């Protein structure tokens, strides 16, 4: 059943998300053709599918980021991951987009792994969130970031983050945090402090920060933009992505607690194929005869969505598939098999790089150029 209502918060995505409405609700700006064309021009590159196909659809101050780049002032990137379980396809796509931006603009990137957040907000022990942090870091490294320009840090370990969070925590009062995050009398006090920790990396450099992330994280950035300038820093910029729909339907997002809805990056490729075959919702007709006569419904098909978002790079092939489906020339079985092949190829390649990542963790966390700089750095005088 199609729900008319939808809800997007940092903890929950429900219903059929209307992304145009979300731009209005959150007060962000649409990522326009003009901005994307400027991006292509400045990077002298063809845009990757996450931008071309509008998986990233909204922004804050991305125009200013491009100006900063053009004027030579520069900018830096920040993103993150809450380690509460295995990562799936939906989690990793924003990291691919981030990698593209890092490579094309040649900028530093900070990746926050919030084992503290997941300990506070979820029913997990700190040992569990630390273990997931390690597992997730392997998936993130597998994306292929530049180890000298990327610092991956875990909050429970890179405790300097606390010092950065302090001046921020002094700028946010309870009623502001409550208005943005809906805290109540039962909220743990650690949860109330946490937004200061997630905002802190936006101050890692005295340049404008650009955060590519799913739009559910925007409340943190909205809050950051309220106090950033009063601390002598830039309001952060952001690029917002949509959610990858679960295999089982177009509503909500993939969930770690419902394994049949997601393909995890560590899934055995054979098993992942079976999962897609068995659970993926398509927009097909009930019988082959009707499919041939009436055609399918790619707009209502998760298989088509997954191809559109990530797995079919070739625009022409995607359009052909769309029309062939509409014309009743394709069966859902054929499309599923095609997607399965693409997903399996991706998983095999990812898992190979994930294995190699085991040897690189040290560099991203402690010994890469940027990592060393951050571990050695003292809190800027201005903030003390
Ligand atoms: N809160 C995020 C999560 O639950 C983790 C996170 C921390 C993050 N900093 C971020 C995500 C910056 C995106 C960008 O997954």
Tab-separated table of C-alpha atoms and ligand atoms in Angstrom:
chain	number	residue	atom	x	y	z
A	1	UNK	CA	0.000	0.000	0.000
A	2	UNK	CA	1.228	3.444	-0.881
A	3	UNK	CA	1.455	5.731	2.109
A	4	UNK	CA	0.660	9.359	1.463
A	5	UNK	CA	2.757	10.550	4.343
A	6	UNK	CA	6.504	10.375	4.519
A	7	UNK	CA	9.041	11.131	7.199
A	8	UNK	CA	12.761	11.846	7.024
A	9	UNK	CA	14.860	12.323	10.173
A	10	UNK	CA	18.456	11.356	10.956
A	11	UNK	CA	17.063	8.171	12.548
A	12	UNK	CA	14.186	7.194	10.370
A	13	UNK	CA	12.994	7.271	6.762
A	14	UNK	CA	9.439	6.148	6.165
A	15	UNK	CA	6.961	6.172	3.327
A	16	UNK	CA	7.270	7.298	-0.270
A	17	UNK	CA	9.640	10.242	-0.105
A	18	UNK	CA	8.641	13.233	-2.231
A	19	UNK	CA	12.047	14.802	-2.858
A	20	UNK	CA	10.717	18.111	-4.206
A	21	UNK	CA	8.661	18.527	-1.065
A	22	UNK	CA	11.678	17.639	1.031
A	23	UNK	CA	13.655	20.508	-0.540
A	24	UNK	CA	10.864	22.821	0.557
A	25	UNK	CA	10.509	21.288	4.024
A	26	UNK	CA	14.246	21.380	4.718
A	27	UNK	CA	14.767	24.754	3.040
A	28	UNK	CA	17.557	23.495	0.776
A	29	UNK	CA	18.069	24.307	-2.929
A	30	UNK	CA	17.639	22.064	-5.947
A	31	UNK	CA	20.837	20.944	-7.659
A	32	UNK	CA	20.264	22.674	-10.989
A	33	UNK	CA	21.466	21.841	-14.502
A	34	UNK	CA	23.465	25.047	-14.363
A	35	UNK	CA	25.421	23.906	-11.278
A	36	UNK	CA	26.038	20.490	-12.743
A	37	UNK	CA	27.232	21.943	-16.034
A	38	UNK	CA	29.590	24.228	-14.114
A	39	UNK	CA	30.891	21.193	-12.234
A	40	UNK	CA	31.565	19.374	-15.504
A	41	UNK	CA	33.285	22.434	-16.937
A	42	UNK	CA	35.491	23.077	-13.895
A	43	UNK	CA	36.525	19.447	-13.527
A	44	UNK	CA	36.888	19.012	-17.289
A	45	UNK	CA	35.055	15.733	-16.848
A	46	UNK	CA	31.908	13.984	-17.751
A	47	UNK	CA	29.670	13.818	-14.713
A	48	UNK	CA	29.320	10.415	-13.059
A	49	UNK	CA	25.883	8.843	-12.875
A	50	UNK	CA	25.145	9.897	-9.287
A	51	UNK	CA	25.066	13.489	-10.513
A	52	UNK	CA	23.811	12.918	-14.055
A	53	UNK	CA	20.841	10.905	-12.857
A	54	UNK	CA	20.121	13.212	-9.925
A	55	UNK	CA	20.755	10.752	-7.159
A	56	UNK	CA	22.240	13.907	-5.674
A	57	UNK	CA	19.372	16.310	-6.072
A	58	UNK	CA	19.711	19.093	-3.534
A	59	UNK	CA	22.381	21.302	-1.950
A	60	UNK	CA	23.313	24.149	0.362
A	61	UNK	CA	25.897	26.669	-0.877
A	62	UNK	CA	27.353	24.343	-3.499
A	63	UNK	CA	27.530	27.404	-5.788
A	64	UNK	CA	29.843	29.025	-3.216
A	65	UNK	CA	32.024	25.914	-3.182
A	66	UNK	CA	32.487	26.219	-6.939
A	67	UNK	CA	33.320	29.910	-6.515
A	68	UNK	CA	35.865	29.052	-3.824
A	69	UNK	CA	37.426	26.563	-6.179
A	70	UNK	CA	37.497	29.010	-9.083
A	71	UNK	CA	39.011	31.788	-7.015
A	72	UNK	CA	41.730	29.488	-5.647
A	73	UNK	CA	40.515	29.760	-2.037
A	74	UNK	CA	39.722	26.067	-2.139
A	75	UNK	CA	37.460	23.946	0.034
A	76	UNK	CA	37.523	20.583	1.801
A	77	UNK	CA	35.259	17.544	1.982
A	78	UNK	CA	33.716	15.875	5.013
A	79	UNK	CA	31.440	12.871	5.266
A	80	UNK	CA	30.811	10.028	7.675
A	81	UNK	CA	29.309	6.756	8.696
A	82	UNK	CA	27.519	5.565	11.807
A	83	UNK	CA	28.860	2.036	12.410
A	84	UNK	CA	25.786	0.145	13.586
A	85	UNK	CA	25.967	-2.830	11.244
A	86	UNK	CA	27.173	-4.001	7.852
A	87	UNK	CA	27.163	-1.488	5.010
A	88	UNK	CA	24.943	-2.016	2.008
A	89	UNK	CA	24.738	-0.671	-1.521
A	90	UNK	CA	22.777	2.380	-0.367
A	91	UNK	CA	25.460	3.396	2.122
A	92	UNK	CA	28.357	3.237	-0.278
A	93	UNK	CA	27.060	5.322	-3.200
A	94	UNK	CA	27.596	8.696	-1.473
A	95	UNK	CA	31.177	7.577	-0.811
A	96	UNK	CA	31.694	6.967	-4.529
A	97	UNK	CA	30.396	10.455	-5.247
A	98	UNK	CA	32.746	11.821	-2.575
A	99	UNK	CA	35.670	10.004	-4.140
A	100	UNK	CA	34.860	11.514	-7.510
A	101	UNK	CA	34.792	15.007	-5.980
A	102	UNK	CA	38.071	14.449	-4.142
A	103	UNK	CA	39.783	13.207	-7.260
A	104	UNK	CA	38.502	15.933	-9.572
A	105	UNK	CA	38.984	18.880	-7.232
A	106	UNK	CA	42.102	17.483	-5.552
A	107	UNK	CA	40.932	18.334	-2.033
A	108	UNK	CA	41.296	16.925	1.483
A	109	UNK	CA	38.615	14.649	2.868
A	110	UNK	CA	37.670	13.846	6.465
A	111	UNK	CA	35.594	10.764	7.215
A	112	UNK	CA	34.034	10.563	10.664
A	113	UNK	CA	33.159	7.133	12.018
A	114	UNK	CA	30.700	7.679	14.838
A	115	UNK	CA	31.029	4.637	17.081
A	116	UNK	CA	30.062	6.974	19.933
A	117	UNK	CA	26.812	7.995	18.219
A	118	UNK	CA	25.708	4.437	17.556
A	119	UNK	CA	26.536	3.425	21.118
A	120	UNK	CA	24.364	6.260	22.432
A	121	UNK	CA	21.462	6.001	19.999
A	122	UNK	CA	21.201	2.248	19.420
A	123	UNK	CA	20.969	-0.819	21.527
A	124	UNK	CA	24.633	-1.723	20.986
A	125	UNK	CA	27.677	-1.984	23.266
A	126	UNK	CA	30.724	0.174	22.604
A	127	UNK	CA	32.666	-2.965	21.704
A	128	UNK	CA	30.073	-3.756	19.070
A	129	UNK	CA	30.090	-0.306	17.494
A	130	UNK	CA	33.910	-0.352	17.500
A	131	UNK	CA	33.893	-3.681	15.751
A	132	UNK	CA	31.467	-2.338	13.137
A	133	UNK	CA	33.650	0.725	12.791
A	134	UNK	CA	36.546	-1.496	11.717
A	135	UNK	CA	34.372	-3.473	9.294
A	136	UNK	CA	32.848	-0.326	7.785
A	137	UNK	CA	36.235	1.359	7.407
A	138	UNK	CA	37.324	-1.538	5.189
A	139	UNK	CA	34.326	-0.938	2.912
A	140	UNK	CA	35.072	2.778	2.803
A	141	UNK	CA	38.764	2.326	2.000
A	142	UNK	CA	37.775	-0.102	-0.780
A	143	UNK	CA	36.162	2.860	-2.594
A	144	UNK	CA	39.683	4.079	-3.354
A	145	UNK	CA	40.341	7.387	-1.584
A	146	UNK	CA	43.744	9.054	-1.689
A	147	UNK	CA	45.463	7.964	1.583
A	148	UNK	CA	47.496	11.163	1.870
A	149	UNK	CA	44.497	13.427	1.402
A	150	UNK	CA	42.017	11.410	3.456
A	151	UNK	CA	41.754	11.130	7.230
A	152	UNK	CA	39.430	8.444	8.532
A	153	UNK	CA	38.858	8.826	12.244
A	154	UNK	CA	36.782	7.108	14.872
A	155	UNK	CA	35.302	9.363	17.538
A	156	UNK	CA	36.059	7.053	20.493
A	157	UNK	CA	39.705	7.097	19.477
A	158	UNK	CA	40.381	10.513	17.936
A	159	UNK	CA	39.389	12.214	21.155
A	160	UNK	CA	40.651	15.600	19.989
A	161	UNK	CA	37.246	15.816	18.401
A	162	UNK	CA	35.983	16.567	21.899
A	163	UNK	CA	38.038	19.729	22.081
A	164	UNK	CA	36.625	20.863	18.756
A	165	UNK	CA	33.107	20.066	19.914
A	166	UNK	CA	33.373	22.127	23.096
A	167	UNK	CA	33.029	25.629	21.599
A	168	UNK	CA	30.193	24.299	19.481
A	169	UNK	CA	28.434	22.768	22.477
A	170	UNK	CA	28.590	26.189	24.103
A	171	UNK	CA	26.718	27.715	21.156
A	172	UNK	CA	23.763	25.341	21.106
A	173	UNK	CA	21.144	25.491	23.808
A	174	UNK	CA	18.708	22.731	24.637
A	175	UNK	CA	15.721	24.335	22.990
A	176	UNK	CA	17.591	24.704	19.665
A	177	UNK	CA	18.678	21.053	19.711
A	178	UNK	CA	15.221	19.980	20.742
A	179	UNK	CA	13.609	21.921	17.901
A	180	UNK	CA	15.936	20.367	15.329
A	181	UNK	CA	16.140	16.780	16.617
A	182	UNK	CA	13.001	16.323	18.669
A	183	UNK	CA	14.746	15.454	21.934
A	184	UNK	CA	12.549	14.954	24.995
A	185	UNK	CA	12.819	14.342	28.727
A	186	UNK	CA	13.725	10.704	28.105
A	187	UNK	CA	16.576	11.479	25.711
A	188	UNK	CA	19.951	10.417	27.074
A	189	UNK	CA	22.226	13.360	27.854
A	190	UNK	CA	24.888	11.886	25.544
A	191	UNK	CA	22.444	12.184	22.666
A	192	UNK	CA	21.956	15.842	23.400
A	193	UNK	CA	25.694	16.552	23.276
A	194	UNK	CA	26.255	14.446	20.172
A	195	UNK	CA	25.285	17.054	17.520
A	196	UNK	CA	28.335	19.096	18.580
A	197	UNK	CA	30.534	16.082	17.737
A	198	UNK	CA	29.031	15.648	14.292
A	199	UNK	CA	29.391	19.368	13.537
A	200	UNK	CA	33.037	19.591	14.690
A	201	UNK	CA	34.704	18.293	11.491
A	202	UNK	CA	33.172	21.177	9.504
A	203	UNK	CA	35.809	23.304	11.310
A	204	UNK	CA	38.825	21.101	10.531
A	205	UNK	CA	40.118	23.645	8.041
A	206	UNK	CA	39.706	27.365	7.586
A	207	UNK	CA	38.018	26.838	4.274
A	208	UNK	CA	34.458	26.129	3.333
A	209	UNK	CA	33.439	22.540	4.020
A	210	UNK	CA	31.396	20.491	1.541
A	211	UNK	CA	29.476	17.502	2.870
A	212	UNK	CA	28.166	14.930	0.404
A	213	UNK	CA	25.663	12.789	2.325
A	214	UNK	CA	22.110	11.498	2.275
A	215	UNK	CA	19.597	14.241	3.001
A	216	UNK	CA	18.552	12.761	6.345
A	217	UNK	CA	21.760	14.213	7.837
A	218	UNK	CA	20.821	17.766	6.880
A	219	UNK	CA	19.412	18.748	10.312
A	220	UNK	CA	22.969	18.653	11.656
A	221	UNK	CA	24.150	21.011	8.912
A	222	UNK	CA	21.205	23.349	9.411
A	223	UNK	CA	22.214	23.690	13.066
A	224	UNK	CA	25.896	24.172	12.159
A	225	UNK	CA	24.941	27.015	9.831
A	226	UNK	CA	23.280	28.829	12.748
A	227	UNK	CA	26.479	29.275	14.757
A	228	UNK	CA	29.417	28.717	12.359
A	229	UNK	CA	30.020	32.363	11.568
A	230	UNK	CA	29.862	33.440	15.190
A	231	UNK	CA	32.877	31.156	15.778
A	232	UNK	CA	34.749	32.669	12.852
A	233	UNK	CA	34.137	29.791	10.436
A	234	UNK	CA	32.185	29.212	7.259
A	235	UNK	CA	28.686	27.883	7.178
A	236	UNK	CA	29.066	24.392	5.803
A	237	UNK	CA	27.939	23.549	2.289
A	238	UNK	CA	26.220	20.255	1.514
A	239	UNK	CA	25.231	18.019	-1.369
A	240	UNK	CA	22.216	15.863	-0.568
A	241	UNK	CA	21.504	12.431	-1.963
A	242	UNK	CA	18.300	10.476	-2.144
A	243	UNK	CA	17.929	7.018	-0.616
A	244	UNK	CA	18.379	3.777	-2.485
A	245	UNK	CA	15.027	1.992	-2.226
A	246	UNK	CA	14.935	-1.406	-0.522
A	247	UNK	CA	14.638	-4.457	-2.793
A	248	UNK	CA	11.149	-5.065	-1.520
A	249	UNK	CA	9.517	-1.767	-2.461
A	250	UNK	CA	9.979	1.880	-3.289
A	251	UNK	CA	9.231	3.182	0.192
A	252	UNK	CA	11.693	4.054	2.943
A	253	UNK	CA	15.309	2.986	2.745
A	254	UNK	CA	17.249	-0.238	3.019
A	255	UNK	CA	17.419	-1.407	6.559
A	256	UNK	CA	20.133	-3.269	8.369
A	257	UNK	CA	17.517	-4.963	10.505
A	258	UNK	CA	15.663	-6.447	7.512
A	259	UNK	CA	18.283	-8.429	5.572
A	260	UNK	CA	15.905	-9.309	2.733
A	261	UNK	CA	15.560	-5.612	1.850
A	262	UNK	CA	19.238	-4.948	1.195
A	263	UNK	CA	22.333	-6.192	-0.581
A	264	UNK	CA	25.272	-5.904	1.805
A	265	UNK	CA	28.766	-5.238	0.535
A	266	UNK	CA	29.945	-8.408	2.252
A	267	UNK	CA	27.152	-10.635	0.905
A	268	UNK	CA	28.323	-13.683	-0.958
A	269	UNK	CA	27.636	-12.798	-4.642
A	270	UNK	CA	25.674	-16.022	-5.148
A	271	UNK	CA	23.462	-15.316	-2.154
A	272	UNK	CA	22.975	-11.691	-3.225
A	273	UNK	CA	21.766	-12.930	-6.600
A	274	UNK	CA	19.264	-15.252	-4.951
A	275	UNK	CA	18.056	-12.440	-2.727
A	276	UNK	CA	17.428	-10.167	-5.701
A	277	UNK	CA	15.727	-12.945	-7.632
A	278	UNK	CA	13.460	-13.739	-4.751
A	279	UNK	CA	12.666	-10.357	-3.193
A	280	UNK	CA	13.118	-7.579	-5.763
A	281	UNK	CA	9.849	-5.824	-6.513
A	282	UNK	CA	9.244	-5.133	-10.196
A	283	UNK	CA	6.602	-3.169	-12.048
A	284	UNK	CA	5.546	-6.156	-14.097
A	285	UNK	CA	2.064	-7.389	-14.956
A	286	UNK	CA	0.664	-10.483	-13.213
A	287	UNK	CA	0.940	-12.678	-16.328
A	288	UNK	CA	3.311	-12.846	-19.272
A	289	UNK	CA	0.381	-12.335	-21.632
A	290	UNK	CA	-0.568	-9.071	-19.927
A	291	UNK	CA	3.082	-8.022	-19.795
A	292	UNK	CA	3.325	-8.420	-23.567
A	293	UNK	CA	0.053	-6.553	-24.147
A	294	UNK	CA	0.213	-3.717	-21.616
A	295	UNK	CA	3.937	-3.424	-20.979
A	296	UNK	CA	5.642	-3.039	-17.600
A	297	UNK	CA	5.990	-0.104	-15.261
A	298	UNK	CA	9.623	0.973	-14.824
A	299	UNK	CA	8.565	3.846	-12.554
A	300	UNK	CA	7.298	1.320	-10.038
A	301	UNK	CA	10.184	-1.105	-10.416
A	302	UNK	CA	13.009	-1.454	-7.907
A	303	UNK	CA	15.126	-3.353	-10.424
A	304	UNK	CA	14.939	-0.432	-12.834
A	305	UNK	CA	15.669	2.048	-10.002
A	306	UNK	CA	18.793	0.189	-8.985
A	307	UNK	CA	19.982	0.166	-12.589
A	308	UNK	CA	19.211	3.853	-12.884
A	309	UNK	CA	20.902	4.867	-9.643
A	310	UNK	CA	24.097	2.865	-9.857
A	311	UNK	CA	24.325	-0.284	-11.940
A	312	UNK	CA	23.683	0.816	-15.546
A	313	UNK	CA	26.352	3.337	-16.468
A	314	UNK	CA	25.276	3.583	-20.082
A	315	UNK	CA	22.532	6.192	-20.559
A	316	UNK	CA	21.512	4.847	-23.922
A	317	UNK	CA	21.135	1.296	-22.656
A	318	UNK	CA	19.060	2.517	-19.740
A	319	UNK	CA	16.663	4.413	-22.019
A	320	UNK	CA	16.357	1.436	-24.332
A	321	UNK	CA	15.495	-0.767	-21.407
A	322	UNK	CA	12.899	1.733	-20.251
A	323	UNK	CA	11.145	1.796	-23.606
A	324	UNK	CA	11.425	-1.944	-24.174
A	325	UNK	CA	9.805	-2.520	-20.787
A	326	UNK	CA	6.980	-0.087	-21.521
A	327	UNK	CA	6.403	-1.780	-24.877
A	328	UNK	CA	6.094	-5.208	-23.281
A	329	UNK	CA	9.217	-6.500	-25.000
A	330	UNK	CA	11.007	-7.347	-21.759
A	331	UNK	CA	10.094	-9.713	-18.984
A	332	UNK	CA	10.871	-8.983	-15.353
A	333	UNK	CA	12.965	-12.132	-15.239
A	334	UNK	CA	15.242	-10.755	-17.943
A	335	UNK	CA	15.744	-7.475	-16.115
A	336	UNK	CA	16.387	-9.220	-12.831
A	337	UNK	CA	19.014	-11.445	-14.405
A	338	UNK	CA	20.707	-8.386	-15.895
A	339	UNK	CA	20.745	-6.576	-12.550
A	340	UNK	CA	21.988	-9.700	-10.756
A	341	UNK	CA	24.935	-9.919	-13.135
A	342	UNK	CA	25.803	-6.264	-12.551
A	343	UNK	CA	25.489	-6.542	-8.775
A	344	UNK	CA	27.608	-9.680	-8.673
A	345	UNK	CA	30.374	-8.095	-10.740
A	346	UNK	CA	30.331	-5.094	-8.433
A	347	UNK	CA	30.438	-7.231	-5.273
A	348	UNK	CA	33.343	-9.354	-6.497
A	349	UNK	CA	35.386	-6.286	-7.349
A	350	UNK	CA	34.478	-4.542	-4.090
A	351	UNK	CA	35.315	-7.577	-1.984
A	352	UNK	CA	38.711	-7.892	-3.605
A	353	UNK	CA	39.498	-4.262	-2.776
A	354	UNK	CA	38.038	-4.710	0.714
A	355	UNK	CA	40.518	-7.505	1.378
A	356	UNK	CA	43.375	-5.267	0.236
A	357	UNK	CA	42.053	-2.497	2.480
A	358	UNK	CA	43.026	-4.499	5.581
A	359	UNK	CA	46.616	-3.432	4.992
A	360	UNK	CA	45.725	0.241	4.538
A	361	UNK	CA	43.747	1.021	7.691
A	362	UNK	CA	46.840	2.189	9.556
A	363	UNK	CA	47.671	4.731	6.869
A	364	UNK	CA	44.195	6.278	6.681
A	365	UNK	CA	43.895	6.492	10.465
A	366	UNK	CA	47.381	7.427	11.639
A	367	UNK	CA	50.202	7.654	9.151
A	368	UNK	CA	48.854	9.270	5.980
A	369	UNK	CA	49.898	12.891	5.522
A	370	UNK	CA	46.540	14.351	6.500
A	371	UNK	CA	46.077	11.883	9.355
A	372	UNK	CA	49.428	12.846	10.870
A	373	UNK	CA	48.638	16.505	10.560
A	374	UNK	CA	45.359	16.084	12.390
A	375	UNK	CA	46.768	13.975	15.228
A	376	UNK	CA	49.504	16.538	15.806
A	377	UNK	CA	47.375	19.607	15.510
A	378	UNK	CA	46.248	21.660	18.474
A	379	UNK	CA	42.871	23.301	18.675
A	380	UNK	CA	42.936	26.689	16.902
A	381	UNK	CA	43.526	29.572	19.274
A	382	UNK	CA	40.414	31.355	18.134
A	383	UNK	CA	38.220	28.548	19.447
A	384	UNK	CA	39.863	27.998	22.817
B	1	LIG	N1	25.196	10.351	11.662
B	1	LIG	C1	25.734	9.599	10.561
B	1	LIG	C2	25.091	8.202	10.523
B	1	LIG	O1	24.317	7.850	11.347
B	1	LIG	C3	27.229	9.490	10.623
B	1	LIG	C4	27.913	10.759	10.243
B	1	LIG	C5	28.758	11.512	11.032
B	1	LIG	C6	27.863	11.399	8.983
B	1	LIG	N2	29.227	12.572	10.346
B	1	LIG	C7	28.695	12.545	9.093
B	1	LIG	C8	27.213	11.104	7.792
B	1	LIG	C9	28.869	13.397	7.997
B	1	LIG	C10	27.381	11.972	6.721
B	1	LIG	C11	28.194	13.106	6.820
B	1	LIG	O2	25.366	7.433	9.633
